[in-house]
C-alpha cells in the first residue's frame, strides 16, 4: 500500500490568508501615517511643502526636475478657465506665428486656423501640426 502525504487545501488557503494579513498589518501604519500627513495640506500648502523638500536636493538638475514636478502637480489642482474668450485664444495662437518670416509665417497662420493635419495632445507631450505646401518651380539645371 502506497501512502502519499498531501497538504490540505484548507490549510494552504489559511496560510495565504495569514501571510496576507501579516503583510497588511506591517504596511498599514506607514500608509496611515502618510495619509494623515498629506490630508490636511491644501494644494498651496502641498506645493510649499514640496518646494521645501526639493530645496534639500543638492544636484541642480534633480532639484529643478523636482520643482517642475511640484509646480505641475499644483497646476493640475487648479480649475481650468472655462470662461476664456475663444477670439482671444485664437489671437494668442496667431501671435506664435509673428516671430516667423514669410512664407513660413503664412503657413503657420494656416496651421493655427486648422488647415493641415494635427496629431498628439498636451498630455502626450505636445501637439504636432503639419501642413504640406507644394511649390512648382523651374526644374533644376545640371551644370
C-alpha positions as a printed NumPy array, in Angstrom:
array([[  0.   ,   0.   ,   0.   ],
       [  1.395,   3.381,  -1.013],
       [  0.743,   6.319,   1.23 ],
       [  1.033,   9.866,  -0.063],
       [  1.177,  12.881,   2.121],
       [ -0.652,  15.86 ,   0.75 ],
       [ -1.295,  19.2  ,   2.26 ],
       [ -4.925,  20.017,   2.803],
       [ -6.146,  22.836,   0.522],
       [ -7.894,  24.407,   3.503],
       [ -4.601,  24.642,   5.39 ],
       [ -2.854,  26.084,   2.344],
       [ -5.515,  28.785,   1.895],
       [ -5.343,  29.564,   5.599],
       [ -1.591,  30.073,   5.32 ],
       [ -2.045,  32.513,   2.416],
       [ -4.657,  34.471,   4.317],
       [ -2.407,  34.626,   7.359],
       [  0.569,  35.823,   5.28 ],
       [ -1.564,  38.493,   3.607],
       [ -2.865,  39.694,   6.968],
       [  0.653,  39.97 ,   8.386],
       [  1.818,  41.913,   5.317],
       [ -1.146,  44.266,   5.591],
       [ -0.575,  44.899,   9.283],
       [  3.113,  45.618,   8.7  ],
       [  2.499,  48.191,   5.955],
       [ -0.713,  49.768,   7.266],
       [  0.835,  52.073,   9.905],
       [  3.142,  53.676,   7.34 ],
       [  0.281,  54.142,   4.881],
       [ -1.987,  55.666,   7.512],
       [  0.789,  57.964,   8.709],
       [  1.422,  59.16 ,   5.155],
       [ -2.3  ,  59.796,   4.62 ],
       [ -2.609,  61.733,   7.877],
       [  0.418,  63.87 ,   6.992],
       [ -0.813,  64.634,   3.482],
       [ -4.543,  65.013,   4.148],
       [ -4.58 ,  68.352,   5.984],
       [ -2.444,  70.105,   3.372],
       [ -4.241,  72.269,   0.832],
       [ -2.964,  72.349,  -2.726],
       [ -0.987,  75.517,  -1.962],
       [  0.349,  74.005,   1.262],
       [  1.369,  70.858,  -0.586],
       [  3.239,  72.976,  -3.146],
       [  5.104,  74.821,  -0.38 ],
       [  5.947,  71.519,   1.333],
       [  7.214,  70.026,  -1.937],
       [  9.355,  73.107,  -2.604],
       [ 10.991,  72.75 ,   0.805],
       [ 11.677,  69.079,   0.081],
       [ 13.09 ,  69.952,  -3.351],
       [ 15.337,  72.662,  -1.885],
       [ 17.176,  69.974,   0.089],
       [ 18.303,  68.208,  -3.087],
       [ 21.955,  69.005,  -3.799],
       [ 22.117,  68.137,  -7.509],
       [ 20.874,  71.159,  -9.505],
       [ 19.303,  69.053, -12.277],
       [ 17.397,  66.846,  -9.851],
       [ 16.305,  69.889,  -7.836],
       [ 14.993,  71.622, -10.985],
       [ 13.123,  68.473, -12.015],
       [ 11.646,  68.139,  -8.527],
       [ 10.467,  71.766,  -8.538],
       [  8.994,  71.318, -12.008],
       [  7.037,  68.247, -10.907],
       [  5.776,  70.086,  -7.819],
       [  4.555,  73.008,  -9.954],
       [  2.91 ,  70.66 , -12.42 ],
       [  1.08 ,  68.826,  -9.652],
       [ -0.116,  72.126,  -8.215],
       [ -1.266,  73.384, -11.625],
       [ -3.259,  70.181, -12.06 ],
       [ -5.271,  71.008,  -8.94 ],
       [ -6.285,  74.435, -10.237],
       [ -9.572,  74.8  , -12.099],
       [ -9.483,  75.447, -15.816],
       [-10.725,  78.758, -17.137],
       [-13.941,  77.801, -18.911],
       [-14.839,  81.467, -19.331],
       [-11.921,  82.207, -21.667],
       [-12.836,  84.097, -24.803],
       [-12.371,  81.921, -27.948],
       [-11.462,  85.001, -30.003],
       [ -8.694,  85.862, -27.525],
       [ -7.411,  82.276, -27.652],
       [ -7.231,  82.486, -31.469],
       [ -5.351,  85.811, -31.3  ],
       [ -2.881,  84.225, -28.883],
       [ -2.413,  81.242, -31.215],
       [ -1.73 ,  83.547, -34.155],
       [  0.805,  85.572, -32.127],
       [  3.004,  82.467, -32.127],
       [  3.462,  82.989, -35.856],
       [  4.635,  86.613, -35.564],
       [  8.265,  85.617, -34.974],
       [  8.473,  83.827, -38.347],
       [  9.379,  85.34 , -41.715],
       [  7.255,  84.98 , -44.828],
       [  6.327,  82.458, -46.303],
       [  6.75 ,  80.417, -43.1  ],
       [  4.577,  82.882, -41.227],
       [  1.64 ,  82.383, -43.598],
       [  1.988,  78.594, -43.326],
       [  1.958,  78.931, -39.531],
       [ -1.234,  81.014, -39.651],
       [ -2.901,  78.369, -41.826],
       [ -1.887,  75.607, -39.381],
       [ -3.221,  77.605, -36.408],
       [ -6.51 ,  78.095, -38.279],
       [ -6.917,  74.328, -38.539],
       [ -5.621,  73.558, -42.025],
       [ -3.412,  70.515, -42.497],
       [ -3.222,  67.653, -40.004],
       [ -2.972,  67.784, -36.227],
       [ -1.747,  64.917, -34.06 ],
       [ -0.738,  64.484, -30.44 ],
       [ -2.002,  66.121, -27.289],
       [ -0.832,  68.362, -24.495],
       [ -0.979,  65.403, -22.118],
       [  1.107,  63.34 , -24.548],
       [  3.828,  65.966, -24.693],
       [  2.758,  68.297, -27.461],
       [  0.556,  68.982, -30.445],
       [  2.104,  68.454, -33.868],
       [  0.579,  70.454, -36.709],
       [  1.606,  69.731, -40.284],
       [  0.686,  71.475, -43.49 ],
       [  2.234,  70.334, -46.76 ],
       [  2.677,  73.132, -49.29 ],
       [  3.727,  72.131, -52.78 ],
       [  5.61 ,  74.713, -54.809],
       [  6.013,  74.333, -58.528],
       [  9.153,  75.957, -59.875],
       [ 11.642,  75.748, -62.678],
       [ 13.363,  72.378, -62.909],
       [ 16.892,  72.422, -61.585],
       [ 19.514,  72.503, -64.33 ],
       [ 22.623,  70.394, -64.104],
       [ 25.927,  72.21 , -64.672]])
